[in-house]
XYZ file of C-alpha atoms in Angstrom:
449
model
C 17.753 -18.375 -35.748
C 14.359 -19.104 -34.316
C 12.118 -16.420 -33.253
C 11.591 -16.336 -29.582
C 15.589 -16.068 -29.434
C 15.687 -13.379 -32.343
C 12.629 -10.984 -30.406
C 14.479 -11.728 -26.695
C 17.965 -10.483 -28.148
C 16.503 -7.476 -29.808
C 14.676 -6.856 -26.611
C 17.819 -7.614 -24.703
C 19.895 -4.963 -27.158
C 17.468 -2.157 -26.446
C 17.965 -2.718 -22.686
C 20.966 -3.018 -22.391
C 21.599 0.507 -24.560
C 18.628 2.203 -22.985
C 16.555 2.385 -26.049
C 13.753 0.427 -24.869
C 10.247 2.263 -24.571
C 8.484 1.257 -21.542
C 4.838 1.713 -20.559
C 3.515 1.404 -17.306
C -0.232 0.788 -16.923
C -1.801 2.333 -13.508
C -0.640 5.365 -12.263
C -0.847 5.102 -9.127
C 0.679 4.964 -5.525
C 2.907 2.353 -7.112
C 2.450 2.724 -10.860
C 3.718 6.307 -10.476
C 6.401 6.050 -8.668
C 7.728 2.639 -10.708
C 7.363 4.905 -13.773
C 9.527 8.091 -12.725
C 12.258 5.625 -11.589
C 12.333 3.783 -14.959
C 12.723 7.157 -16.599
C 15.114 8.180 -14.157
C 17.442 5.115 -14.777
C 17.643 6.390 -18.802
C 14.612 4.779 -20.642
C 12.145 6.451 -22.305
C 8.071 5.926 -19.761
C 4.550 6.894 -21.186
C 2.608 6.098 -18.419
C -1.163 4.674 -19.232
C -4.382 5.352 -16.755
C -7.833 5.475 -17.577
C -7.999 8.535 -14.939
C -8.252 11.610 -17.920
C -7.945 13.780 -15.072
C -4.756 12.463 -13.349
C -3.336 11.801 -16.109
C -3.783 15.839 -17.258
C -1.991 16.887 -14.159
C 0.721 14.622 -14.488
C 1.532 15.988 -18.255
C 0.764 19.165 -16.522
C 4.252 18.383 -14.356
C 1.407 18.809 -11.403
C 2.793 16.442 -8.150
C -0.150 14.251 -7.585
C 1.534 12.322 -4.807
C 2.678 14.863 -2.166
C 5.507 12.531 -0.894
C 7.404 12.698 -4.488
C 10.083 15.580 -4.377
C 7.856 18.811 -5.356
C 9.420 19.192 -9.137
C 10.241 15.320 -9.973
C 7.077 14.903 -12.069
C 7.609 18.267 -14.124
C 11.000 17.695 -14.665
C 10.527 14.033 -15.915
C 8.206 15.337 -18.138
C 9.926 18.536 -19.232
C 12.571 15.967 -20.594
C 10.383 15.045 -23.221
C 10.673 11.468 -22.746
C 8.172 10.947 -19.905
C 4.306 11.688 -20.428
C 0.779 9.569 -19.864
C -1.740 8.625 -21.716
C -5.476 7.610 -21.066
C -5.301 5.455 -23.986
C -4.491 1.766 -24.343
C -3.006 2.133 -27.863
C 0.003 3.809 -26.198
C 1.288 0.777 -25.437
C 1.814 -0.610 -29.151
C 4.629 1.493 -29.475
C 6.699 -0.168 -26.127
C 8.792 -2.617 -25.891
C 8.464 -3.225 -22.028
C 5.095 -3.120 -20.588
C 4.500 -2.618 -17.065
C 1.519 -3.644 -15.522
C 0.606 -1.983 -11.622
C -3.462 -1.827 -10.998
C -5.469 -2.823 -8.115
C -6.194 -5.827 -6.843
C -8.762 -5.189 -3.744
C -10.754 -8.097 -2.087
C -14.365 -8.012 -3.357
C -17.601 -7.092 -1.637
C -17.617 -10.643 -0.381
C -14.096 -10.493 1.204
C -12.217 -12.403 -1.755
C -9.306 -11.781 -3.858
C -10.890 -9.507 -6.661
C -8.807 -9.734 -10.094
C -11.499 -7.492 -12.188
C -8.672 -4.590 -12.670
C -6.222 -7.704 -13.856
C -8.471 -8.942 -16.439
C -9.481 -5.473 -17.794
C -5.803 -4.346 -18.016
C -5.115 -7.965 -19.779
C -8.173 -7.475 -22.171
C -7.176 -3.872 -22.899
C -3.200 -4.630 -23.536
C -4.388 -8.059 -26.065
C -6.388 -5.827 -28.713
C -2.356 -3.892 -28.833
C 0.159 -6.631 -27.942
C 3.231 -6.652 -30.227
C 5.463 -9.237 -31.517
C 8.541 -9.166 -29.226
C 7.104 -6.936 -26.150
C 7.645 -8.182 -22.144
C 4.921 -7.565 -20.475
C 6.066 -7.761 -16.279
C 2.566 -7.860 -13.800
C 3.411 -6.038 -10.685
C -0.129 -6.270 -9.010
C -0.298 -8.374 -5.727
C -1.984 -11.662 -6.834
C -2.714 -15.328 -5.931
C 0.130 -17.846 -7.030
C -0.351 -19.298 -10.388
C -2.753 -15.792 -11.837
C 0.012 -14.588 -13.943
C -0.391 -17.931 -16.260
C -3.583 -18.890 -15.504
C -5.700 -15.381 -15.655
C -3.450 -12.971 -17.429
C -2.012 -15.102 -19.928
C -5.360 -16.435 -21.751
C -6.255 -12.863 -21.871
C -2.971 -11.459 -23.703
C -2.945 -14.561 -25.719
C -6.429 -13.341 -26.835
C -4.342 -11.371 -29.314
C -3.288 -14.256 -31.490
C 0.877 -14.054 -29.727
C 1.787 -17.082 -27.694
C 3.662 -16.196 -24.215
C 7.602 -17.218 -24.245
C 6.896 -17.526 -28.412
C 5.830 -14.329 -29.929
C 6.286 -12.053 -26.487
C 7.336 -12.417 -22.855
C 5.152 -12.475 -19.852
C 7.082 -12.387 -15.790
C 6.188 -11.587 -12.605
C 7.608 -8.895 -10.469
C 5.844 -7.989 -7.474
C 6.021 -4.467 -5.979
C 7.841 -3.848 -2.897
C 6.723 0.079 -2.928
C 6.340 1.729 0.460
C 4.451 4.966 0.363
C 6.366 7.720 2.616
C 9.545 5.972 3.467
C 12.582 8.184 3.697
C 14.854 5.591 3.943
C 14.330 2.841 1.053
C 12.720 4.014 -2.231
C 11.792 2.218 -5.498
C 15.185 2.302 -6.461
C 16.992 0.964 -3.940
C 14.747 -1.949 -2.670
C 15.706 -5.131 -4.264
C 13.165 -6.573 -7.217
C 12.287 -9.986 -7.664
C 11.543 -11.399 -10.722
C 9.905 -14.338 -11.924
C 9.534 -15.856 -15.039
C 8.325 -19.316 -16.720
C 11.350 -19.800 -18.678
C 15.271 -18.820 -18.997
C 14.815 -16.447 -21.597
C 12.153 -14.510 -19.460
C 13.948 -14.753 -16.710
C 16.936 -13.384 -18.581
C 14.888 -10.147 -20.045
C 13.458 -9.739 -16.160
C 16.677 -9.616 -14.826
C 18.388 -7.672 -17.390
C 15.745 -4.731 -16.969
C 15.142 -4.530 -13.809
C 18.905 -4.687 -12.829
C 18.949 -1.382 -14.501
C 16.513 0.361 -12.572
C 16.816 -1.132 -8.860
C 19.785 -1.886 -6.923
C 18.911 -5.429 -7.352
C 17.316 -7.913 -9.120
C 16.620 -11.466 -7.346
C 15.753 -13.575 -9.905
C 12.979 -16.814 -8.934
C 12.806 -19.611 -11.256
C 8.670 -18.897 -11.888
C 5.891 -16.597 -11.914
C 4.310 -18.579 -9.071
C 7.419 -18.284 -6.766
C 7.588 -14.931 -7.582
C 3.719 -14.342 -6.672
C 3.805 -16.299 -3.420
C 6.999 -14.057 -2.307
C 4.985 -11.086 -1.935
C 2.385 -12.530 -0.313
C 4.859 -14.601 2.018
C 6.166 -11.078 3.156
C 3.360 -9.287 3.658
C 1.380 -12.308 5.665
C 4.500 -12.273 7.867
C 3.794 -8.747 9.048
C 0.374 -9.715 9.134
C 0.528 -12.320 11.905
C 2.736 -10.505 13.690
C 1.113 -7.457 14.443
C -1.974 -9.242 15.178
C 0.791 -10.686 17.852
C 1.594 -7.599 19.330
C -1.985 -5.634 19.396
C -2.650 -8.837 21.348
C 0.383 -8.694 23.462
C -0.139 -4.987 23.961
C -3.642 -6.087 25.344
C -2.627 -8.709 27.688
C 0.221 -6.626 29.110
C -1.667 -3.418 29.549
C -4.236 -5.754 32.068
C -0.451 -6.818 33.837
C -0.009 -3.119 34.302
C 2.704 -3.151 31.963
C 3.171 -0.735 28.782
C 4.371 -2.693 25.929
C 6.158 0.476 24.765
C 8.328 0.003 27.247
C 9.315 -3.916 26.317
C 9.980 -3.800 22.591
C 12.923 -1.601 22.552
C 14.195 -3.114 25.161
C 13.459 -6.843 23.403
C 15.072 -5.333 20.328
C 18.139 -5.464 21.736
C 18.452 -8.727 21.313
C 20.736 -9.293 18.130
C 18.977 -12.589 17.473
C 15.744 -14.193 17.091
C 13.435 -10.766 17.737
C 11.774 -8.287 15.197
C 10.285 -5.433 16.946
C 6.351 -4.775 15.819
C 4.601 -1.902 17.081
C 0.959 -2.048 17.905
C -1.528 0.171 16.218
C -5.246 0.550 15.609
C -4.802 -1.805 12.875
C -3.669 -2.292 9.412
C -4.434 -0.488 6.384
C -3.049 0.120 2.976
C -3.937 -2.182 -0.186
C -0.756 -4.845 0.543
C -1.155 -6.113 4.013
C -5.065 -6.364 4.592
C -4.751 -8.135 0.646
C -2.310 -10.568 1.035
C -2.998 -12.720 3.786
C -6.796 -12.803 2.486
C -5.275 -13.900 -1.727
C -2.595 -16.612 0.717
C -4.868 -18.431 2.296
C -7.840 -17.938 -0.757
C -5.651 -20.112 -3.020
C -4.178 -22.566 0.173
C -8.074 -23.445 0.355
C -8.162 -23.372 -3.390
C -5.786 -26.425 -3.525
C -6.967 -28.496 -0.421
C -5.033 -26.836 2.081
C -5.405 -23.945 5.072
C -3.648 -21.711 6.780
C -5.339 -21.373 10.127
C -2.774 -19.131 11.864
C -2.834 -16.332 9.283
C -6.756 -16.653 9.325
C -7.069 -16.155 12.938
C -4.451 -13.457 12.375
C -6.791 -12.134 9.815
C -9.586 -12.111 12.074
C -7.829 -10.831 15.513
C -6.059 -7.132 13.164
C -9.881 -6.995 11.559
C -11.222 -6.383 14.988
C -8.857 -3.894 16.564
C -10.484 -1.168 15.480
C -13.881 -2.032 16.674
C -12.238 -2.801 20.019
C -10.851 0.162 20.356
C -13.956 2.280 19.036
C -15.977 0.382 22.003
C -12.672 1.115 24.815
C -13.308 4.594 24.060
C -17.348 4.946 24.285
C -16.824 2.648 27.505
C -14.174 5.250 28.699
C -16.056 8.153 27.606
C -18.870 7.210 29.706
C -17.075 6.121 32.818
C -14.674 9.014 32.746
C -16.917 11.590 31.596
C -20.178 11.046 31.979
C -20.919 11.183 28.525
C -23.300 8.566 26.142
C -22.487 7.348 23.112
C -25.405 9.663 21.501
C -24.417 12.354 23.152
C -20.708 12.195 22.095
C -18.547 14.194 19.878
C -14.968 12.637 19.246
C -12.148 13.842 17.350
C -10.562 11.287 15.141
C -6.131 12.798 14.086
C -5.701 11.508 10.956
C -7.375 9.218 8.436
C -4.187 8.316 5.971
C -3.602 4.362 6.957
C -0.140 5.979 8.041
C 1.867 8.452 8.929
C 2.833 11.591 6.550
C 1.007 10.862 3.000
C -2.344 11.121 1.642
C -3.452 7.372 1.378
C -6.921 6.292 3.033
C -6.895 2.978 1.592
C -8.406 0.189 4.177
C -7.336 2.755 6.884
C -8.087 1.936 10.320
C -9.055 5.265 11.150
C -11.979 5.084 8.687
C -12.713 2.074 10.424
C -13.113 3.426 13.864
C -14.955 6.241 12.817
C -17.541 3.491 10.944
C -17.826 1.911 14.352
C -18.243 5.373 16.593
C -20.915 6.546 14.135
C -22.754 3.477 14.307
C -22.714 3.639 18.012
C -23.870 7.077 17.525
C -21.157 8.872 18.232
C -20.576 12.298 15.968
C -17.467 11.796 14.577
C -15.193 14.646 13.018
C -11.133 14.335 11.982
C -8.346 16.172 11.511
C -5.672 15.373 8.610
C -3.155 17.953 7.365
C -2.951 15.587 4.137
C -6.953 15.626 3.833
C -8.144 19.094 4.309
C -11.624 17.521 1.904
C -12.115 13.616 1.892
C -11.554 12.894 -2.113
C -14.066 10.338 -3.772
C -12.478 7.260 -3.287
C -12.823 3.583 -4.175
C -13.317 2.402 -0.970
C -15.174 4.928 0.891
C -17.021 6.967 -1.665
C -19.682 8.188 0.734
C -17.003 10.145 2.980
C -16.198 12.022 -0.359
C -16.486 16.177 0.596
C -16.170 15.804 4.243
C -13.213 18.633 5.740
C -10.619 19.067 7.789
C -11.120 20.882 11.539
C -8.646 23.309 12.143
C -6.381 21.958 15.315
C -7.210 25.014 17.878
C -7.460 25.321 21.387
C -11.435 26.330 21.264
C -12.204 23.302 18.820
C -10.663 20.883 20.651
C -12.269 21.901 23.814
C -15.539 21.321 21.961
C -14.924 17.422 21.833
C -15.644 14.460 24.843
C -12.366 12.984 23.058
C -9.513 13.194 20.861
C -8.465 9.511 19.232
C -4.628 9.560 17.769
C -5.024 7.250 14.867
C -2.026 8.130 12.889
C 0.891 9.322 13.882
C 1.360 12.656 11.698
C 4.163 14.346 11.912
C 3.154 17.973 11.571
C 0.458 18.191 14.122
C 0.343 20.205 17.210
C 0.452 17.438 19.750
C 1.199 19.899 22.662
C -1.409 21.591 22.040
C -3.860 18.726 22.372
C -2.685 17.407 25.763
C -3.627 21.088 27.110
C -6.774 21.343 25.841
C -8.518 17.814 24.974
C -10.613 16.610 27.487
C -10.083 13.231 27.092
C -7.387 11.798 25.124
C -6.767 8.344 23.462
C -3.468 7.748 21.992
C -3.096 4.170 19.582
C 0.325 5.379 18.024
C 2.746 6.206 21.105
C 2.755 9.949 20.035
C 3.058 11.130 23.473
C 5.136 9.292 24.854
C 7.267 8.615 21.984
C 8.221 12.466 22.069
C 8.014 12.700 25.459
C 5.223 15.282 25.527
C 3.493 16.251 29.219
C 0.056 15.525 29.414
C -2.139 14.951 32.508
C -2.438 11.441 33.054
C -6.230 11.168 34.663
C -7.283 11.871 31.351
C -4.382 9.782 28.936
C -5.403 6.086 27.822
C -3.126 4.124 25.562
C -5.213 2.124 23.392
């Protein structure tokens, strides 16, 4: 019996009887969740993040995401077979090894693999004989063999020889009541049939689906595939709202009725812009590695470049409206900004648009202040460490009556809209809020942006 078959069906066996120990590096918004759900479908999850604090609270049983049911962390690790660890040696002891960090774009606007290569360097002074290690992190196609690889094999173990290395790109969608990790379909890619086997095998026990591709590139490119699709399309319908609004039409009132149309239509729905660490990323690691080999994807560029401009557009709409309407100079104005999560109902500022806008009022010289039920203090963050400290106004009548404008920049659900059409002065709606519930407001001071 050789020994890539004889460490596969031992790997296969644990599987299979739930035995296998799995550790999931990154705890984050995907990390996290990908973890519980593993220990929810039987097998035993140490979680591993170089956060000392975060990982404290989660051993505390302390909910750390607010959109997780309240008790699911404490009672995964009540169980005793669920805990996390801010310590790389963790992992020697799993079998399956998950791997879900960052991957932002760098200061210069391309695809920035430093959290890859530090997880990869980390896991090769522990790899065992026998483990799978599965990437998860959005990437360009061809990293998982080309970046990762070289650095696990750093630990003296050949890939598809002494352990197994796959692809499996997370499909995680922060807040959605509808599909969660469990019941969205995986894919899973892998270099060879026995990978591919070990993917499938795992994975099927933990989603309600496992698709499996026949390589870690296909794999890769899927995600970014998907996500570039939504990409060019909502750059299609900011721009269609746009042209439409100047036609005296509201595009709120054509895509539900296009979406009746069983056939050949998707509805999109316009926005301030896009946000989130998936579809800002992807497009940009697409067409990085399209140029990389001699090609281009000129489309999804100008894509790119129309969604990176909405929110200065509509930051400059509103001091242009301010003025006209109001009276008021960009120096002289005070706007409210409701909400800064990059969408509705969670706590996730990532590459939100509403931190955009405010960038672009406050260089105009605009004062700019927000309300967030999910941000009551701006955390220190990654991506915006210099909003770090700043609060939460309290939505009231006399505060909101102290402002030249109130912006709707995410679509909350527990915020007093009624309340802000009585008392705003001016207000500027990018999310359909007040429509969409049919709330009065006067209309000589209402712009859809």
């Amino acid at each position: 019996m050789n020994t890539e078959f004889s460490l596969s069906s031992t790997l296969k066996d644990k599987i299979k009887s739930d035995q296998a120990h799995v550790a999931v590096v990154g705890l984050g918004y995907v990390g996290l969740p990908l973890a519980l759900t593993v220990h929810e479908a039987g097998f035993q999850v140490t979680g591993v993040d170089l956060n000392s604090d975060r990982v404290a609270a989660i051993n505390a049983g302390q909910r750390v995401i607010t959109y997780l049911a309240e008790d699911r962390i404490a009672t995964a690790v009540a169980s005793g077979r669920f805990g996390a660890s801010d310590d790389f040696a963790a992992i020697r002891a799993a079998d399956i090894i998950l791997i879900c960090v960052p991957t932002p774009l760098d200061s210069a606007g391309d695809p920035d693999l430093a959290y890859v290569r530090k997880a990869g360097a980390s896991l090769s002074a522990h790899l065992q004989p026998g483990q799978l290690v599965v990437l998860e992190s959005t990437v360009w196609p061809g990293a998982t063999q080309t970046v990762l690889r070289p650095l696990l094999e750093n630990s003296g173990l050949s890939a598809g020889k002494d352990f197994f290395l796959g692809f499996s790109p997370e499909r995680e969608d922060p807040g959605n009541a509808v599909h969660h990790t469990n019941t969205i379909p995986k894919i899973v890619g892998g270099d060879d049939p026995v990978t591919r086997d070990l993917l499938k095998t795992f994975y099927e026990k933990v989603v309600s689906q496992a698709v499996p591709v026949d390589s870690c590139a296909i794999a890769e490119a899927v995600k970014l595939v998907e996500n570039t699709f939504r990409t060019v399309n909502i750059a299609y319908v900011n721009e269609m709202k746009v042209a439409l609004d100047q036609m005296g039409i509201d595009i709120w009132d054509v895509i539900p009725a296009a979406a009746t149309k069983p056939f050949g239509y998707m509805p999109f729905y316009p926005g301030p812009g896009i946000g989130g660490d998936c579809i800002p990323v992807s497009p940009v690691f697409l067409s990085w590695r399209a140029r990389d080999v001699g090609s281009a994807l000129p489309l999804v560029d100008l894509a790119r470049s129309y969604t990176d401009t909405t929110p200065a557009t509509i930051a400059q709409r509103i001091i242009a409206d301010m003025s006209v309407k109001a009276g008021v100079a960009a120096a002289q104005a005070r706007v409210l900004l409701l909400g800064v999560s990059y969408k509705k109902d969670i706590e996730d500022s990532r590459v939100s648009p509403a931190i955009a806008i405010l960038r672009h009022l406050e260089a105009a010289g605009v004062t700019v202040h927000y309300h967030d039920p999910y941000f009551p203090v701006m955390p220190l963050t990654r991506d915006d460490p210099d909003l770090a400290g700043r609060q939460s106004i309290d939505l009231t009548a006399g505060a909101l009556a102290g402002y030249d404008a109130v912006l709707v920049t995410t679509d909350h659900t527990h915020v007093d809209y009624a309340l802000v059409a009585e008392h705003a002065r001016l207000v500027f709606d990018s999310r359909n809020v007040f429509d969409g519930r049919g709330i009065s407001i006067d209309r000589d001071k209402f712009t859809k942006v």
